[in-house]
Coordinates of C-alpha atoms in Angstrom, one line a residue:
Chain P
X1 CA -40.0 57.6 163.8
X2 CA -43.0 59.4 165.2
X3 CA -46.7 59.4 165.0
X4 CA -45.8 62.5 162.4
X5 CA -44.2 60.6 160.2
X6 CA -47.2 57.9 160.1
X7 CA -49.4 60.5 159.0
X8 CA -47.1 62.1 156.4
X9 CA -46.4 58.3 154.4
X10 CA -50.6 58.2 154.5
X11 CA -50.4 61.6 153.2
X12 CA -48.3 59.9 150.7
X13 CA -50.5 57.5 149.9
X14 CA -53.7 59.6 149.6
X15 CA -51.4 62.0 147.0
X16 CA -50.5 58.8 144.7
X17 CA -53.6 57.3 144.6
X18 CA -55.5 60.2 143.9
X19 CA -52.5 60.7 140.9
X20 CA -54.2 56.6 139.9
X21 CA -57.7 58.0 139.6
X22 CA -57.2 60.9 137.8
X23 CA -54.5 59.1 134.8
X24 CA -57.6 56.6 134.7
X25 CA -60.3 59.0 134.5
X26 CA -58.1 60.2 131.5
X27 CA -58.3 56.5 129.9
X28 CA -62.1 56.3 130.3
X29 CA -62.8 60.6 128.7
X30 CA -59.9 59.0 126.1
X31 CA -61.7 55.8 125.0
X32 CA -63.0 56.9 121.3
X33 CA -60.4 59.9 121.1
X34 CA -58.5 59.1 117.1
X35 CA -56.5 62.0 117.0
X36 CA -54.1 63.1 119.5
X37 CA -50.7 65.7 119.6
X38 CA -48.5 62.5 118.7
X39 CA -50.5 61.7 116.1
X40 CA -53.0 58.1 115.7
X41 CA -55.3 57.4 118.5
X42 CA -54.7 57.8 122.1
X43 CA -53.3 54.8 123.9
X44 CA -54.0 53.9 127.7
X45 CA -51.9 55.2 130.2
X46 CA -50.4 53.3 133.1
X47 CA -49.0 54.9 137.0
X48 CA -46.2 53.0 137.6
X49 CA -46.1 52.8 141.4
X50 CA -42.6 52.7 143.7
X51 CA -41.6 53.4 147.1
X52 CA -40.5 57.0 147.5
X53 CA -37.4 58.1 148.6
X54 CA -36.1 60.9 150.7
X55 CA -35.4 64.3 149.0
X56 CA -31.4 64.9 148.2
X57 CA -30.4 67.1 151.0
X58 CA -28.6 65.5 153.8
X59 CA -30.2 66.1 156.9
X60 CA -33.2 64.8 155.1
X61 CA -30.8 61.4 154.0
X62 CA -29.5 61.1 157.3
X63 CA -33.2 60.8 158.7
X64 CA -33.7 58.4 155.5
X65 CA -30.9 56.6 156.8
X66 CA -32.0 56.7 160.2
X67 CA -35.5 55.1 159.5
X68 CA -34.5 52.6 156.5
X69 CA -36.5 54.6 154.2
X70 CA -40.1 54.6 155.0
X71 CA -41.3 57.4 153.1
X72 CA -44.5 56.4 151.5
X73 CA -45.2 55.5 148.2
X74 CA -45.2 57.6 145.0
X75 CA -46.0 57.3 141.3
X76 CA -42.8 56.9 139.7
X77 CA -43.4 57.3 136.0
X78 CA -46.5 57.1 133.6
X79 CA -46.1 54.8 130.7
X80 CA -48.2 54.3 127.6
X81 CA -49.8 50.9 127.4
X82 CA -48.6 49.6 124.0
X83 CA -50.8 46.4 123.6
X84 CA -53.1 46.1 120.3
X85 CA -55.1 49.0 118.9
X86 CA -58.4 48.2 118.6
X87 CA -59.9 48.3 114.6
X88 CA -63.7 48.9 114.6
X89 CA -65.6 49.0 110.9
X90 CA -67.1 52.4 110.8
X91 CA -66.7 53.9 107.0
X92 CA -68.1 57.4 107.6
X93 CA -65.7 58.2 110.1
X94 CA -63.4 60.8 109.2
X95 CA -60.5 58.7 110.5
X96 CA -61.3 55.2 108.5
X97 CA -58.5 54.0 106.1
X98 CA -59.3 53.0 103.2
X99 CA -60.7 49.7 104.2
X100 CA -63.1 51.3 106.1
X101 CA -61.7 50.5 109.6
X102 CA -61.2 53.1 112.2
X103 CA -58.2 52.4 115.0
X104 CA -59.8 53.2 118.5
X105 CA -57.5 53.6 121.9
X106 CA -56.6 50.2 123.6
X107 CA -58.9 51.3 126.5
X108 CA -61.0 49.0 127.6
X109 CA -63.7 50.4 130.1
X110 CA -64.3 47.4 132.3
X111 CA -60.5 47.5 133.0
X112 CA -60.7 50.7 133.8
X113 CA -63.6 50.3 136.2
X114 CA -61.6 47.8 138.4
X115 CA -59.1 49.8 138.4
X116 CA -60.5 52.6 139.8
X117 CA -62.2 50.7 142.2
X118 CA -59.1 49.1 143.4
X119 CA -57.4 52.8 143.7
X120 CA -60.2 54.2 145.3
X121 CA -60.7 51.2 147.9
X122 CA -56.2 52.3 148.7
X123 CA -57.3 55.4 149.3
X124 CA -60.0 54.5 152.1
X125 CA -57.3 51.9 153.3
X126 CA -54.8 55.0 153.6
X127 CA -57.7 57.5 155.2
X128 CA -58.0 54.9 157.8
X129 CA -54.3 54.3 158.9
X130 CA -53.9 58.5 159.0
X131 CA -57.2 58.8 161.4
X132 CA -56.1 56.3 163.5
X133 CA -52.5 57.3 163.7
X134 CA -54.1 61.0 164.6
X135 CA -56.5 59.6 167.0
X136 CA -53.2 58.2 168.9
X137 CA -51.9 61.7 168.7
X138 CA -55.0 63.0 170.2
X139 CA -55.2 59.9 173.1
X140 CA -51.2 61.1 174.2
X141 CA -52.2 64.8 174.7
X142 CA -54.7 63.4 177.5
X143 CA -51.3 61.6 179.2
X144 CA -50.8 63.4 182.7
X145 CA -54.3 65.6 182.4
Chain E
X1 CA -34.2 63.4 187.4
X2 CA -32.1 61.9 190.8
X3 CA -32.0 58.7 191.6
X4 CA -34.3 59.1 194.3
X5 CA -37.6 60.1 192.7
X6 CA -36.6 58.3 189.3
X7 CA -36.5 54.9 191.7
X8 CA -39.3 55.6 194.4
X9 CA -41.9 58.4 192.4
X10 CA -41.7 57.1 188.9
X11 CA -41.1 53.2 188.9
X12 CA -40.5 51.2 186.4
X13 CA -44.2 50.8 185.1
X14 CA -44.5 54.1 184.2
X15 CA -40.9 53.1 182.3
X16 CA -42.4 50.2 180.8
X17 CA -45.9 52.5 179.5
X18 CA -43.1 54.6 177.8
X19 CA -41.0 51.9 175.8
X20 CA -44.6 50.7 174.6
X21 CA -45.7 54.6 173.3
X22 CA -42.8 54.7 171.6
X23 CA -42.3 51.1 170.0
X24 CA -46.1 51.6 169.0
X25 CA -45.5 55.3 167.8
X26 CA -42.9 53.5 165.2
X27 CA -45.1 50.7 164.5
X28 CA -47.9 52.6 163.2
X29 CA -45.5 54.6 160.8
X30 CA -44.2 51.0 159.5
X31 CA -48.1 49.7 159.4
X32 CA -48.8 53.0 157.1
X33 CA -45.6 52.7 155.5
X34 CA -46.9 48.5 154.7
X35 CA -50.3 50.4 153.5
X36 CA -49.5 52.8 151.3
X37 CA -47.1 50.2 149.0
X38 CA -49.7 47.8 148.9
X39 CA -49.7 48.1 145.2
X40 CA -46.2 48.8 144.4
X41 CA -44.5 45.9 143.2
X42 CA -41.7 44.1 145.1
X43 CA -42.1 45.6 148.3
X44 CA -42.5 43.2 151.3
X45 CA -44.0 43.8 154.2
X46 CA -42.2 44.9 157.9
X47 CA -43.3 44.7 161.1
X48 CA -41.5 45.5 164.0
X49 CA -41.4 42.1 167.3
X50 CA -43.6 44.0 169.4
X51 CA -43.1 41.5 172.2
X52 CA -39.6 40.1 171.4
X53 CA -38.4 44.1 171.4
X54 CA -40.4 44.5 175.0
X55 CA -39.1 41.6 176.4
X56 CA -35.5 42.5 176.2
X57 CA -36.5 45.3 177.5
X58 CA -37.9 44.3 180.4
X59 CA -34.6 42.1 181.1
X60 CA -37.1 38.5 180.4
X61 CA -34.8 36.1 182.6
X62 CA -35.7 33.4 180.1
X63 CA -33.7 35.2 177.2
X64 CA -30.3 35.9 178.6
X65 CA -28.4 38.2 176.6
X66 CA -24.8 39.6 176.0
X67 CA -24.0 43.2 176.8
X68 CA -21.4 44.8 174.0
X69 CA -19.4 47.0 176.3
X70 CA -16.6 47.9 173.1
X71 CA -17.9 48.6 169.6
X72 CA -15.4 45.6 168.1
X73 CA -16.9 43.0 169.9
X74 CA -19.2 41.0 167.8
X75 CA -22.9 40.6 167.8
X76 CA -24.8 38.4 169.7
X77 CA -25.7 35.1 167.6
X78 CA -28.9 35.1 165.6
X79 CA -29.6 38.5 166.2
X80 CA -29.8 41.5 163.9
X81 CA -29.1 44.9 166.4
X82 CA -30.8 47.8 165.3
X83 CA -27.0 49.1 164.3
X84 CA -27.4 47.7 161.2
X85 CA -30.9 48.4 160.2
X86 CA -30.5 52.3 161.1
X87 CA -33.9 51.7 163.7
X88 CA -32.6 50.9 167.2
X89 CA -34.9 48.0 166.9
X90 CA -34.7 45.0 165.0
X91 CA -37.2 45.1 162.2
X92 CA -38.8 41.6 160.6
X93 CA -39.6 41.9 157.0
X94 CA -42.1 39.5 155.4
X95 CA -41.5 38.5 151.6
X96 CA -44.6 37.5 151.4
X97 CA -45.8 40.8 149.9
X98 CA -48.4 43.2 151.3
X99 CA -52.3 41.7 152.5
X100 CA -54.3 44.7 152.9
X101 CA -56.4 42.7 155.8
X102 CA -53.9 41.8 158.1
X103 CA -52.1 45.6 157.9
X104 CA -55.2 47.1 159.1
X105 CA -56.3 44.3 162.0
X106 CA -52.1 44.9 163.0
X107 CA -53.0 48.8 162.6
X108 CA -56.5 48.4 164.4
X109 CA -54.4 46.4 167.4
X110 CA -51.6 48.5 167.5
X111 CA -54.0 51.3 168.0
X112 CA -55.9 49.8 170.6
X113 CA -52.8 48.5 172.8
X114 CA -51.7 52.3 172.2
X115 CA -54.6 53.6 173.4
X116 CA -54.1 51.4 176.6
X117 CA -51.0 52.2 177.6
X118 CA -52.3 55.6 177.5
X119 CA -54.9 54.9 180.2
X120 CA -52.6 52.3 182.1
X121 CA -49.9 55.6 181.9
X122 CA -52.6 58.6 182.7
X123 CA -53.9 56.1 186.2
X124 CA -50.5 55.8 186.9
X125 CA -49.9 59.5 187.2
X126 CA -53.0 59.8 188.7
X127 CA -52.2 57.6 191.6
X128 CA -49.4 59.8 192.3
X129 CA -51.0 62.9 192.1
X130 CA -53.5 61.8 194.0
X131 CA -50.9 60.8 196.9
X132 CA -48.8 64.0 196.6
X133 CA -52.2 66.2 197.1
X134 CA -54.1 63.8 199.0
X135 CA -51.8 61.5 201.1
X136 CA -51.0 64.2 203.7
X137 CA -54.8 64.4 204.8

């Protein structure tokens, strides 16, 4: 374990979290989208968040091995949100049954809002670890000058 | 290095300094490690005994411990050698999940005590190159 390695699992970090923002700026462009590839409205995607693990090739397990697996974080899979459509009244839209209701996404902006703030305050939780790992990097050069 | 200078030149402070870069090197990459799952869920928290890891080190009279001179022989009681854990230190893992606060004061501290033995380290060379160059005079 080296100061290297501290920088590369905030690297990590910075990666998956920028992944976050990015699947919820889809949810909020999403929020009134009815008609998507799979057909029906679009319905709010979720990161699902793990601890990653060493790439398959042994050297690389052996180090693994070697330092119980600290490798960061990664998004592990992205999973539709399958909670309740919302149904908003709204008889000249194109996409209204014949009640009159339209189905909208399950995206609820507020949500959305919290989350991103929560991703994006990671992120500047991450930025800080990797300057202060590199600032310790920087202090060592200056051993024996 | 012969016994001579490693003994007289470069004493065991400068020994000490180096144990503390290193077990602070591997802190902060468990510290990142701690930051960058603080949303997955199910990961706890490690930390590595800073001063329990040092003070074996330094051979702490108060804390007596067994030498394993064959690889049978069992482990001390109570505790958990870095054999088995794949670091060779003991690492101390808190259920308790992640709280962003206390990883960065522990980062903020580790860095600082880092950045110390750094200084302590660079005056200790100093003295000696200051004796080598100087001490003649």
């Amino acid at each position: 374990m080296d100061l290297y390695k501290a920088l590369k699992i905030s690297g990590t970090s910075l990666n998956t979290q920028r992944t976050v923002m990015n699947i919820i700026s889809t949810n909020v462009a999403n929020a009134q989208t009815t008609r998507t590839e799979e057909g029906g409205p679009y319905r709010r995607k979720i990161a699902v968040l793990g601890p990653a693990e060493a790439p398959a090739d042994f050297s690389r397990i052996f180090a693994g091995r070697m330092e119980m697996g600290l490798e960061g974080v990664e998004v592990k899979e992205i999973v539709a949100d399958l909670s309740d459509l919302v149904a908003q009244y709204d008889p000249q839209h194109p996409d209204a049954d014949e009640r009159g209701y339209v189905t909208l996404p399950n995206v609820n902006i507020l949500e959305e809002m919290v989350q991103l703030m929560s991703a994006a305050r990671n992120y500047e939780a991450s930025v800080t670890a990797f300057n202060s790992a590199k600032n310790m990097i920087l202090k060592a050069l200056e051993i024996g000058r | 290095m012969n016994q001579f200078l490693s003994g007289r030149l470069f004493d065991r402070t400068i020994h000490f300094l180096e144990q503390s870069l290193n077990l602070r090197g591997a802190r902060q990459g468990i510290l990142a490690n701690n930051i960058a799952n603080a949303e997955t869920p199910d990961y706890s928290a490690k930390d590595l005994p800073f001063q329990k890891i040092m003070r074996q080190k330094m051979g702490d009279p108060s804390t007596v411990s067994v030498q394993k001179t064959h690889p049978h022989h069992f482990p001390e009681p109570g505790s958990a050698s870095g054999k088995e854990s794949g670091l060779p230190w003991s690492v101390e893992t808190d259920s308790s999940g992640v709280t962003i606060d206390q990883e960065m004061t522990k980062l903020a501290e580790n860095n600082l005590q880092y950045q110390s033995a750094v200084q302590a380290l660079t005056k200790k060379l100093e003295t000696i190159k200051y004796v080598i160059s100087d001490g003649g005079r």
